[in-house]
């Protein structure tokens, strides 16, 4: 199972970085690496995609921690940036939050404070993923039905169907892995029963724009689509 508690430490002082690494490992986190410059942090984050980055603001080299954080967030929007810094002036704090920081903790930090903040950051990501899963009903071959937009999509792009085509896919997606009767489909789309030929014509038009295996006909009963 993939470890959802992965961390990148960005700190240019070796002893504090190693202490932090040991503390996190003792509490079940997987420390991916320790970066001592902003550019190195960006490279590691892009490669390893940590859930959390613990970032010092003042780093050696030409790039600050806030600049590195902004680039990391652009590459990985779900990554949570938590600043650990000795600087508390208002200008630096505002700059930190403008860089999409999740939290800002002052040194000397307390172990419980860091762990609690990281735990909340992971819960926030979990909640966002659950909300996303509720909006996106995942189907086979990278298709999904977006319940908020009421649209069939694939690879984050809308599949251009008619209004009735999207309604057809909506009822199948909401009942995925279960056969939906012709009567249920007609009631959902037209609010009345229609001939089998009308329904078959609609399915034919949808199949012309999608994977042929996305919709299956269950002879004499209705239609079905499957989740991945």
Coordinates of C-alpha atoms in Angstrom, one line a residue:
X1 CA 0.0 0.0 0.0
X2 CA 1.3 3.5 -0.9
X3 CA 2.5 5.5 2.1
X4 CA 0.4 8.7 2.2
X5 CA 2.7 10.2 4.9
X6 CA 5.6 11.2 2.7
X7 CA 7.7 14.2 3.6
X8 CA 10.5 16.3 2.0
X9 CA 12.6 18.4 4.4
X10 CA 14.1 21.6 3.1
X11 CA 16.7 22.9 5.6
X12 CA 20.2 24.1 5.0
X13 CA 21.5 23.3 8.5
X14 CA 22.3 19.6 8.7
X15 CA 21.8 18.9 12.5
X16 CA 18.3 20.4 12.7
X17 CA 17.4 18.6 9.5
X18 CA 18.6 15.2 10.7
X19 CA 16.9 15.7 14.1
X20 CA 13.6 16.5 12.3
X21 CA 14.1 13.5 10.0
X22 CA 14.6 11.0 12.9
X23 CA 11.5 12.4 14.7
X24 CA 9.3 12.0 11.7
X25 CA 10.5 8.5 11.0
X26 CA 9.8 7.6 14.6
X27 CA 6.2 8.8 14.1
X28 CA 5.5 6.8 10.9
X29 CA 6.4 9.3 8.2
X30 CA 8.6 8.4 5.3
X31 CA 11.2 11.1 4.7
X32 CA 11.9 11.1 1.0
X33 CA 15.0 13.3 1.2
X34 CA 16.6 16.4 2.8
X35 CA 17.2 19.4 0.4
X36 CA 19.5 22.2 1.4
X37 CA 18.6 24.6 -1.5
X38 CA 15.4 25.7 -3.1
X39 CA 16.4 24.4 -6.5
X40 CA 17.2 21.0 -5.1
X41 CA 13.8 21.0 -3.3
X42 CA 12.0 21.6 -6.5
X43 CA 13.8 18.8 -8.3
X44 CA 13.1 16.3 -5.6
X45 CA 9.5 17.3 -5.1
X46 CA 8.9 17.0 -8.9
X47 CA 10.4 13.6 -8.9
X48 CA 9.1 12.1 -5.7
X49 CA 5.8 14.0 -5.2
X50 CA 5.7 14.3 -1.4
X51 CA 2.5 14.8 0.5
X52 CA 4.1 17.4 2.7
X53 CA 7.1 19.7 2.4
X54 CA 8.7 21.1 5.6
X55 CA 10.3 24.3 4.3
X56 CA 12.8 26.7 5.9
X57 CA 12.4 30.2 4.4
X58 CA 15.9 31.4 4.4
X59 CA 18.1 29.0 2.4
X60 CA 21.5 29.1 1.0
X61 CA 21.7 29.9 -2.7
X62 CA 19.8 32.4 -4.8
X63 CA 16.3 31.0 -4.3
X64 CA 14.3 31.5 -1.1
X65 CA 12.1 29.0 0.5
X66 CA 9.0 30.9 -0.5
X67 CA 10.1 31.0 -4.2
X68 CA 10.7 27.2 -4.1
X69 CA 7.4 26.6 -2.4
X70 CA 5.5 28.5 -5.2
X71 CA 7.1 26.4 -7.9
X72 CA 6.5 23.1 -5.9
X73 CA 2.8 24.0 -5.6
X74 CA 2.6 24.8 -9.3
X75 CA 4.0 21.4 -10.1
X76 CA 2.0 19.5 -7.4
X77 CA -1.1 21.4 -6.3
X78 CA -2.0 18.8 -3.6
X79 CA 1.3 19.1 -1.8
X80 CA 1.1 20.9 1.6
X81 CA 3.8 23.4 2.4
X82 CA 4.6 23.9 6.1
X83 CA 7.1 26.6 6.9
X84 CA 9.5 26.1 9.9
X85 CA 11.4 29.3 10.4
X86 CA 12.8 31.6 13.0
X87 CA 11.6 34.7 11.1
X88 CA 8.4 36.2 12.5
X89 CA 8.1 39.7 10.9
X90 CA 4.8 40.4 9.2
X91 CA 6.2 40.9 5.7
X92 CA 7.8 37.5 5.7
X93 CA 4.7 35.8 7.0
X94 CA 2.5 37.5 4.4
X95 CA 4.9 36.4 1.7
X96 CA 4.8 32.9 3.0
X97 CA 1.1 32.6 2.9
X98 CA 1.0 34.2 -0.6
X99 CA 3.1 31.2 -1.7
X100 CA 0.2 28.8 -0.9
X101 CA 1.5 27.7 2.5
X102 CA -0.6 25.4 4.6
X103 CA 0.9 26.5 7.9
X104 CA 3.7 28.7 9.4
X105 CA 5.5 27.4 12.5
X106 CA 8.1 29.4 14.4
X107 CA 11.4 27.9 15.6
X108 CA 12.1 26.7 18.2
X109 CA 9.2 24.4 17.3
X110 CA 7.6 21.8 19.5
X111 CA 7.4 18.2 18.3
X112 CA 3.7 17.9 19.1
X113 CA 2.9 21.1 17.3
X114 CA 4.6 19.9 14.1
X115 CA 3.0 16.4 14.2
X116 CA -0.5 17.9 14.9
X117 CA -0.1 20.3 12.0
X118 CA 1.1 17.6 9.6
X119 CA -1.8 15.3 10.7
X120 CA -4.3 18.1 9.9
X121 CA -2.6 18.7 6.5
X122 CA -3.0 15.0 5.6
X123 CA -6.7 15.0 6.7
X124 CA -7.3 18.1 4.5
X125 CA -5.9 16.3 1.5
X126 CA -8.0 13.2 2.3
X127 CA -11.2 15.3 2.6
X128 CA -10.5 17.0 -0.7
X129 CA -9.9 13.6 -2.4
X130 CA -13.1 12.2 -1.0
X131 CA -15.0 15.3 -2.3
X132 CA -13.4 14.9 -5.7
X133 CA -14.3 11.2 -5.8
X134 CA -17.9 12.1 -5.0
X135 CA -18.0 14.6 -7.9
X136 CA -16.2 12.3 -10.3
X137 CA -17.9 8.9 -10.8
X138 CA -15.0 6.9 -12.2
X139 CA -15.7 4.5 -15.1
X140 CA -13.5 2.3 -17.3
X141 CA -10.7 3.4 -19.7
X142 CA -10.2 6.8 -17.9
X143 CA -13.8 7.9 -18.4
X144 CA -15.7 9.6 -15.5
X145 CA -19.0 11.4 -15.1
X146 CA -18.7 14.8 -13.4
X147 CA -21.8 15.1 -11.3
X148 CA -21.2 18.8 -10.7
X149 CA -20.9 19.7 -14.4
X150 CA -23.3 17.0 -15.5
X151 CA -20.8 16.0 -18.2
X152 CA -19.0 12.8 -19.3
X153 CA -15.3 13.4 -19.3
X154 CA -12.1 11.6 -20.2
X155 CA -8.5 12.6 -19.2
X156 CA -10.0 15.8 -17.7
X157 CA -11.6 16.8 -21.0
X158 CA -15.3 16.9 -21.7
X159 CA -16.7 14.3 -24.2
X160 CA -19.0 16.4 -26.4
X161 CA -22.3 14.7 -26.3
X162 CA -25.9 16.0 -26.7
X163 CA -27.8 17.0 -23.6
X164 CA -29.7 13.6 -23.7
X165 CA -26.4 11.8 -24.2
X166 CA -25.0 13.3 -21.0
X167 CA -28.3 12.4 -19.2
X168 CA -28.0 8.8 -20.5
X169 CA -24.4 8.6 -19.1
X170 CA -25.5 10.2 -15.8
X171 CA -28.0 7.5 -14.9
X172 CA -25.6 4.7 -16.0
X173 CA -22.7 6.2 -14.1
X174 CA -24.7 6.7 -10.9
X175 CA -25.8 3.0 -11.2
X176 CA -22.4 1.7 -12.4
X177 CA -21.9 -2.0 -12.4
X178 CA -25.7 -2.5 -12.3
X179 CA -28.0 -2.9 -15.2
X180 CA -30.4 0.1 -15.7
X181 CA -33.7 -0.8 -17.5
X182 CA -34.8 0.9 -20.7
X183 CA -37.8 2.2 -18.8
X184 CA -35.6 3.8 -16.1
X185 CA -33.4 5.4 -18.7
X186 CA -36.3 6.8 -20.7
X187 CA -37.9 8.2 -17.6
X188 CA -34.7 9.9 -16.6
X189 CA -34.1 11.5 -20.1
X190 CA -37.6 12.1 -21.5
X191 CA -39.8 11.7 -18.4
X192 CA -41.8 9.1 -20.4
X193 CA -41.3 5.8 -22.2
X194 CA -39.9 5.9 -25.7
X195 CA -39.4 3.3 -28.4
X196 CA -36.4 1.0 -28.4
X197 CA -35.3 2.5 -31.7
X198 CA -35.1 6.0 -30.1
X199 CA -33.0 4.7 -27.3
X200 CA -30.8 2.6 -29.6
X201 CA -30.2 5.7 -31.8
X202 CA -29.1 7.7 -28.8
X203 CA -26.7 4.9 -27.7
X204 CA -25.3 4.7 -31.3
X205 CA -24.5 8.5 -31.2
X206 CA -22.8 8.2 -27.9
X207 CA -20.7 5.2 -29.0
X208 CA -19.5 7.1 -32.0
X209 CA -17.8 9.6 -29.6
X210 CA -16.6 7.1 -26.9
X211 CA -15.0 3.8 -26.4
X212 CA -17.2 1.0 -27.7
X213 CA -16.9 -0.9 -24.4
X214 CA -18.1 2.0 -22.3
X215 CA -21.8 1.1 -22.7
X216 CA -22.9 -2.5 -22.8
X217 CA -26.4 -3.7 -23.8
X218 CA -28.0 -6.3 -21.6
X219 CA -30.3 -8.0 -24.0
X220 CA -34.0 -7.6 -23.2
X221 CA -33.2 -5.6 -20.0
X222 CA -31.3 -2.4 -20.5
X223 CA -27.8 -1.0 -20.4
X224 CA -24.8 -1.0 -18.1
X225 CA -21.5 0.8 -17.6
X226 CA -18.6 -0.4 -15.4
X227 CA -16.2 1.3 -13.0
X228 CA -12.5 0.8 -13.4

